[in-house]
Every structure is written in C-alpha cells, then in structure tokens.
C-alpha cells in the first residue's frame, strides 16, 4: 500500500518539508490535521458528539474520539478536510457550514508512536438523527454524546472522575443504543491541554452564536 505524504512543520507551525506518514509518527514530526466536532442543542442543553473507533483500528480501538478527523495530505488544503466528515460518519456538509475554532496543538505520545499535530479544529452545529449516521469505511463503530457542562466539569474538576455518554454502537449491522459512565481511560489520550482549549473555544463559539 502506497504511503501517504504529509507536510512537516516546526512547533511554531512554520513549513519545513514533506515526509511519509510513518516517518512523521516515528519521529514525532509536527504535521496538520483536520478535526470536526459536532455540537447540538436539545432542551437548552448542549451536547458534544464523539465517535467510537472501530475494534479493527490498529490504534486506540473502541475508544471515544473526535467526531470526525484526519490528516491533511501534502497536496490538500484545509477545506479538503471536510471530506473526513462524510468518509467517517456519513454526514454530508459543506465547508461553509462549519465554525472555525482555530489551530490547537494536539499531542499523543506512546512507546513507538508520537503524534504531534497542528489541528485545524471546526465545529458543526447541527442536530443529526441517530439513523443519519453512516459508517461506510468501517473505521467507526458508533456515536456517543456527552452533556457539554458535565464534560467540562470532568475535565476541569479534579474531584470529578467520570462523565455520562449515550448513543449507539453498531453490532451485526444493527444499532444498539447504550448509556454508560466513562472515564479518562475510555478517551483517546489527547493531551489534556488540548481538551481544555477545545472546551473554552466551543463555549466562546456558543456565546457568539456559533458564527
């Protein structure tokens, strides 16, 4: 399988060169990703949506992650990243529907895997029926949502160790609706600072009317 080529940057987001994806993650080279979080309001409560990574994924199977995200290839613009939303969760949107939250540094470090990202983060403010999610590429096995205020408390209050999610997972081609209590071990281990910046950015966008 032909390897993907990514643009490589320094920590200050200055372009350096191009490199293959395996080298980028082996050496912890900074690169760009596109991220889209879905937020929806219901009965005056805002919910943030997570994808459940497929059990077949090499990295972080069955864990809660960004609603839809992916690497930006060497020849792609930020706008091209919108394809990830349709590819991963089957929701078709235009780039103009997204609210830009900015570039957030995002780091995941493991023994043989160092993921240093300049993440272009967007918000999709849209209520989507559970039945409208589609997982065509089998990278995603379900969708869960969390009360934004409860998630914030979990991330910012050291005395709160869990939060509640509800949604569905696909088993044998059927939706199985579930509600459960999760903790940090259920989340893909993005840098905690990333999550805190994310929540603040989402709250600012909500206060500004998601424009």
Tab-separated table of C-alpha atoms in Angstrom:
chain	number	residue	atom	x	y	z
A	1	UNK	CA	0.000	0.000	0.000
A	2	UNK	CA	1.387	3.389	-1.014
A	3	UNK	CA	2.263	5.588	1.948
A	4	UNK	CA	0.694	8.999	2.418
A	5	UNK	CA	2.872	12.090	2.231
A	6	UNK	CA	2.284	14.878	4.755
A	7	UNK	CA	3.604	18.403	5.160
A	8	UNK	CA	6.021	18.744	8.070
A	9	UNK	CA	6.196	21.867	10.235
A	10	UNK	CA	8.139	23.096	13.236
A	11	UNK	CA	6.428	23.589	16.591
A	12	UNK	CA	5.580	27.179	15.646
A	13	UNK	CA	3.726	25.954	12.538
A	14	UNK	CA	6.360	27.029	10.014
A	15	UNK	CA	6.533	24.726	6.983
A	16	UNK	CA	9.744	22.674	6.677
A	17	UNK	CA	9.343	19.855	4.147
A	18	UNK	CA	7.258	16.808	3.211
A	19	UNK	CA	7.601	13.329	4.708
A	20	UNK	CA	5.872	9.948	4.618
A	21	UNK	CA	3.324	9.299	7.352
A	22	UNK	CA	5.309	6.503	9.040
A	23	UNK	CA	8.342	8.792	9.449
A	24	UNK	CA	6.126	11.574	10.793
A	25	UNK	CA	4.780	9.375	13.590
A	26	UNK	CA	8.059	7.577	14.233
A	27	UNK	CA	9.987	10.792	14.772
A	28	UNK	CA	7.174	12.889	16.215
A	29	UNK	CA	7.260	15.444	13.395
A	30	UNK	CA	4.680	18.220	13.527
A	31	UNK	CA	2.009	17.949	10.823
A	32	UNK	CA	-1.526	19.191	10.086
A	33	UNK	CA	-4.867	17.546	10.722
A	34	UNK	CA	-8.488	18.484	10.156
A	35	UNK	CA	-10.923	17.998	13.031
A	36	UNK	CA	-14.660	18.477	13.243
A	37	UNK	CA	-16.630	18.237	16.474
A	38	UNK	CA	-20.420	18.101	16.249
A	39	UNK	CA	-22.344	20.051	18.863
A	40	UNK	CA	-26.126	20.144	19.147
A	41	UNK	CA	-28.589	21.811	21.480
A	42	UNK	CA	-31.566	19.954	22.906
A	43	UNK	CA	-33.868	21.330	25.618
A	44	UNK	CA	-31.359	24.135	26.342
A	45	UNK	CA	-28.549	21.618	26.836
A	46	UNK	CA	-25.530	21.466	24.534
A	47	UNK	CA	-24.129	18.037	23.669
A	48	UNK	CA	-20.750	17.199	22.197
A	49	UNK	CA	-20.520	14.146	19.950
A	50	UNK	CA	-17.764	11.526	19.994
A	51	UNK	CA	-17.101	8.726	17.546
A	52	UNK	CA	-16.319	5.227	18.792
A	53	UNK	CA	-13.267	3.954	16.988
A	54	UNK	CA	-13.719	0.566	15.374
A	55	UNK	CA	-12.452	-2.571	17.055
A	56	UNK	CA	-10.427	-3.151	13.874
A	57	UNK	CA	-8.379	0.034	14.283
A	58	UNK	CA	-4.691	-0.511	14.975
A	59	UNK	CA	-4.534	2.479	17.332
A	60	UNK	CA	-6.992	3.024	20.196
A	61	UNK	CA	-9.738	0.556	19.171
A	62	UNK	CA	-13.163	1.003	20.804
A	63	UNK	CA	-12.182	4.339	22.364
A	64	UNK	CA	-14.035	7.654	22.233
A	65	UNK	CA	-12.500	10.192	19.864
A	66	UNK	CA	-13.111	13.381	17.871
A	67	UNK	CA	-16.399	13.225	15.944
A	68	UNK	CA	-14.535	13.185	12.627
A	69	UNK	CA	-10.879	13.884	11.883
A	70	UNK	CA	-8.000	13.035	9.609
A	71	UNK	CA	-4.588	14.002	8.292
A	72	UNK	CA	-4.197	16.704	5.661
A	73	UNK	CA	-2.069	15.301	2.848
A	74	UNK	CA	0.745	17.237	1.204
A	75	UNK	CA	-1.447	18.374	-1.685
A	76	UNK	CA	-4.592	19.148	0.318
A	77	UNK	CA	-5.975	22.438	1.597
A	78	UNK	CA	-7.738	22.835	4.915
A	79	UNK	CA	-11.040	22.951	3.031
A	80	UNK	CA	-10.348	19.480	1.628
A	81	UNK	CA	-10.511	18.120	5.167
A	82	UNK	CA	-14.306	18.353	5.133
A	83	UNK	CA	-14.275	15.003	3.280
A	84	UNK	CA	-13.436	13.312	6.592
A	85	UNK	CA	-16.910	14.015	7.951
A	86	UNK	CA	-18.618	12.124	5.154
A	87	UNK	CA	-15.988	9.370	4.992
A	88	UNK	CA	-16.025	8.579	8.713
A	89	UNK	CA	-19.601	9.203	9.873
A	90	UNK	CA	-21.581	9.551	6.636
A	91	UNK	CA	-22.750	13.120	7.294
A	92	UNK	CA	-22.552	15.325	4.206
A	93	UNK	CA	-21.877	19.007	4.944
A	94	UNK	CA	-20.281	21.934	3.159
A	95	UNK	CA	-17.232	23.756	4.449
A	96	UNK	CA	-19.330	26.911	4.856
A	97	UNK	CA	-21.471	25.176	7.488
A	98	UNK	CA	-18.504	24.801	9.829
A	99	UNK	CA	-17.448	27.203	12.582
A	100	UNK	CA	-13.677	27.665	12.788
A	101	UNK	CA	-12.243	27.335	16.288
A	102	UNK	CA	-8.602	27.833	15.299
A	103	UNK	CA	-5.420	25.764	15.319
A	104	UNK	CA	-4.878	23.773	18.506
A	105	UNK	CA	-1.676	21.892	19.255
A	106	UNK	CA	-2.540	18.268	19.890
A	107	UNK	CA	-0.108	15.624	21.119
A	108	UNK	CA	-0.382	11.891	21.711
A	109	UNK	CA	2.695	10.031	22.911
A	110	UNK	CA	3.151	6.282	23.168
A	111	UNK	CA	6.173	3.986	23.093
A	112	UNK	CA	6.506	3.694	19.314
A	113	UNK	CA	4.063	6.399	18.278
A	114	UNK	CA	4.440	10.184	18.658
A	115	UNK	CA	1.633	12.234	17.154
A	116	UNK	CA	2.389	15.977	17.138
A	117	UNK	CA	-0.403	17.822	15.364
A	118	UNK	CA	-1.282	21.348	14.387
A	119	UNK	CA	-5.012	20.622	14.354
A	120	UNK	CA	-7.374	22.852	12.375
A	121	UNK	CA	-10.454	22.490	14.559
A	122	UNK	CA	-14.007	23.130	13.368
A	123	UNK	CA	-17.440	22.892	14.912
A	124	UNK	CA	-20.599	21.677	13.206
A	125	UNK	CA	-23.676	22.998	14.988
A	126	UNK	CA	-26.300	20.565	13.799
A	127	UNK	CA	-28.862	18.183	15.264
A	128	UNK	CA	-28.490	14.886	13.462
A	129	UNK	CA	-30.810	11.904	13.868
A	130	UNK	CA	-29.043	8.773	15.044
A	131	UNK	CA	-30.261	6.995	11.909
A	132	UNK	CA	-28.481	9.523	9.675
A	133	UNK	CA	-25.004	8.468	10.742
A	134	UNK	CA	-23.351	6.013	8.332
A	135	UNK	CA	-20.049	4.191	8.794
A	136	UNK	CA	-19.013	3.227	5.306
A	137	UNK	CA	-15.273	2.708	5.797
A	138	UNK	CA	-15.607	0.632	8.994
A	139	UNK	CA	-13.251	2.945	10.903
A	140	UNK	CA	-16.072	3.993	13.214
A	141	UNK	CA	-18.418	1.665	15.086
A	142	UNK	CA	-20.694	4.114	16.883
A	143	UNK	CA	-21.544	7.626	18.031
A	144	UNK	CA	-21.899	8.856	21.614
A	145	UNK	CA	-22.723	12.266	23.019
A	146	UNK	CA	-21.900	13.976	26.309
A	147	UNK	CA	-23.531	16.883	28.108
A	148	UNK	CA	-21.052	19.714	27.472
A	149	UNK	CA	-21.325	21.096	31.016
A	150	UNK	CA	-20.756	17.655	32.538
A	151	UNK	CA	-17.797	17.066	30.237
A	152	UNK	CA	-16.305	20.411	31.250
A	153	UNK	CA	-16.677	19.522	34.920
A	154	UNK	CA	-14.947	16.200	34.286
A	155	UNK	CA	-12.031	17.885	32.507
A	156	UNK	CA	-11.585	20.829	34.884
A	157	UNK	CA	-12.583	19.493	38.331
A	158	UNK	CA	-10.086	17.055	39.841
A	159	UNK	CA	-12.813	15.678	42.107
A	160	UNK	CA	-14.892	14.502	39.131
A	161	UNK	CA	-13.533	11.299	37.590
A	162	UNK	CA	-16.345	10.197	35.285
A	163	UNK	CA	-19.000	11.521	32.929
A	164	UNK	CA	-22.040	10.046	31.198
A	165	UNK	CA	-22.423	9.363	27.476
A	166	UNK	CA	-25.299	7.997	25.462
A	167	UNK	CA	-25.681	6.952	21.867
A	168	UNK	CA	-25.322	3.791	19.832
A	169	UNK	CA	-22.859	1.214	18.606
A	170	UNK	CA	-23.331	-0.932	15.501
A	171	UNK	CA	-23.313	-4.686	16.077
A	172	UNK	CA	-24.246	-7.183	13.384
A	173	UNK	CA	-25.355	-4.260	11.189
A	174	UNK	CA	-27.857	-3.099	13.815
A	175	UNK	CA	-27.845	-0.086	16.108
A	176	UNK	CA	-27.593	-0.935	19.796
A	177	UNK	CA	-28.442	2.093	21.924
A	178	UNK	CA	-26.491	2.434	25.140
A	179	UNK	CA	-25.916	4.820	28.008
A	180	UNK	CA	-22.890	4.446	30.251
A	181	UNK	CA	-20.455	6.111	32.591
A	182	UNK	CA	-16.934	6.591	31.205
A	183	UNK	CA	-13.617	7.920	32.471
A	184	UNK	CA	-10.300	9.076	31.040
A	185	UNK	CA	-9.331	5.518	30.099
A	186	UNK	CA	-12.209	5.493	27.593
A	187	UNK	CA	-10.879	8.525	25.697
A	188	UNK	CA	-8.144	8.546	23.076
A	189	UNK	CA	-5.253	10.076	25.075
A	190	UNK	CA	-5.064	13.517	23.535
A	191	UNK	CA	-3.074	15.990	25.593
A	192	UNK	CA	-5.299	17.300	28.455
A	193	UNK	CA	-4.410	20.863	27.468
A	194	UNK	CA	-5.938	20.190	24.056
A	195	UNK	CA	-9.284	19.273	25.640
A	196	UNK	CA	-9.287	22.341	27.879
A	197	UNK	CA	-8.566	24.698	24.977
A	198	UNK	CA	-11.235	22.905	22.955
A	199	UNK	CA	-13.945	23.347	25.604
A	200	UNK	CA	-13.141	27.029	26.062
A	201	UNK	CA	-13.237	27.541	22.277
A	202	UNK	CA	-16.599	25.780	21.969
A	203	UNK	CA	-18.082	27.829	24.809
A	204	UNK	CA	-16.859	31.055	23.176
A	205	UNK	CA	-18.428	29.991	19.877
A	206	UNK	CA	-21.741	29.242	21.605
A	207	UNK	CA	-21.712	32.638	23.335
A	208	UNK	CA	-21.088	34.311	19.981
A	209	UNK	CA	-23.997	32.486	18.427
A	210	UNK	CA	-21.838	29.901	16.594
A	211	UNK	CA	-20.945	32.342	13.823
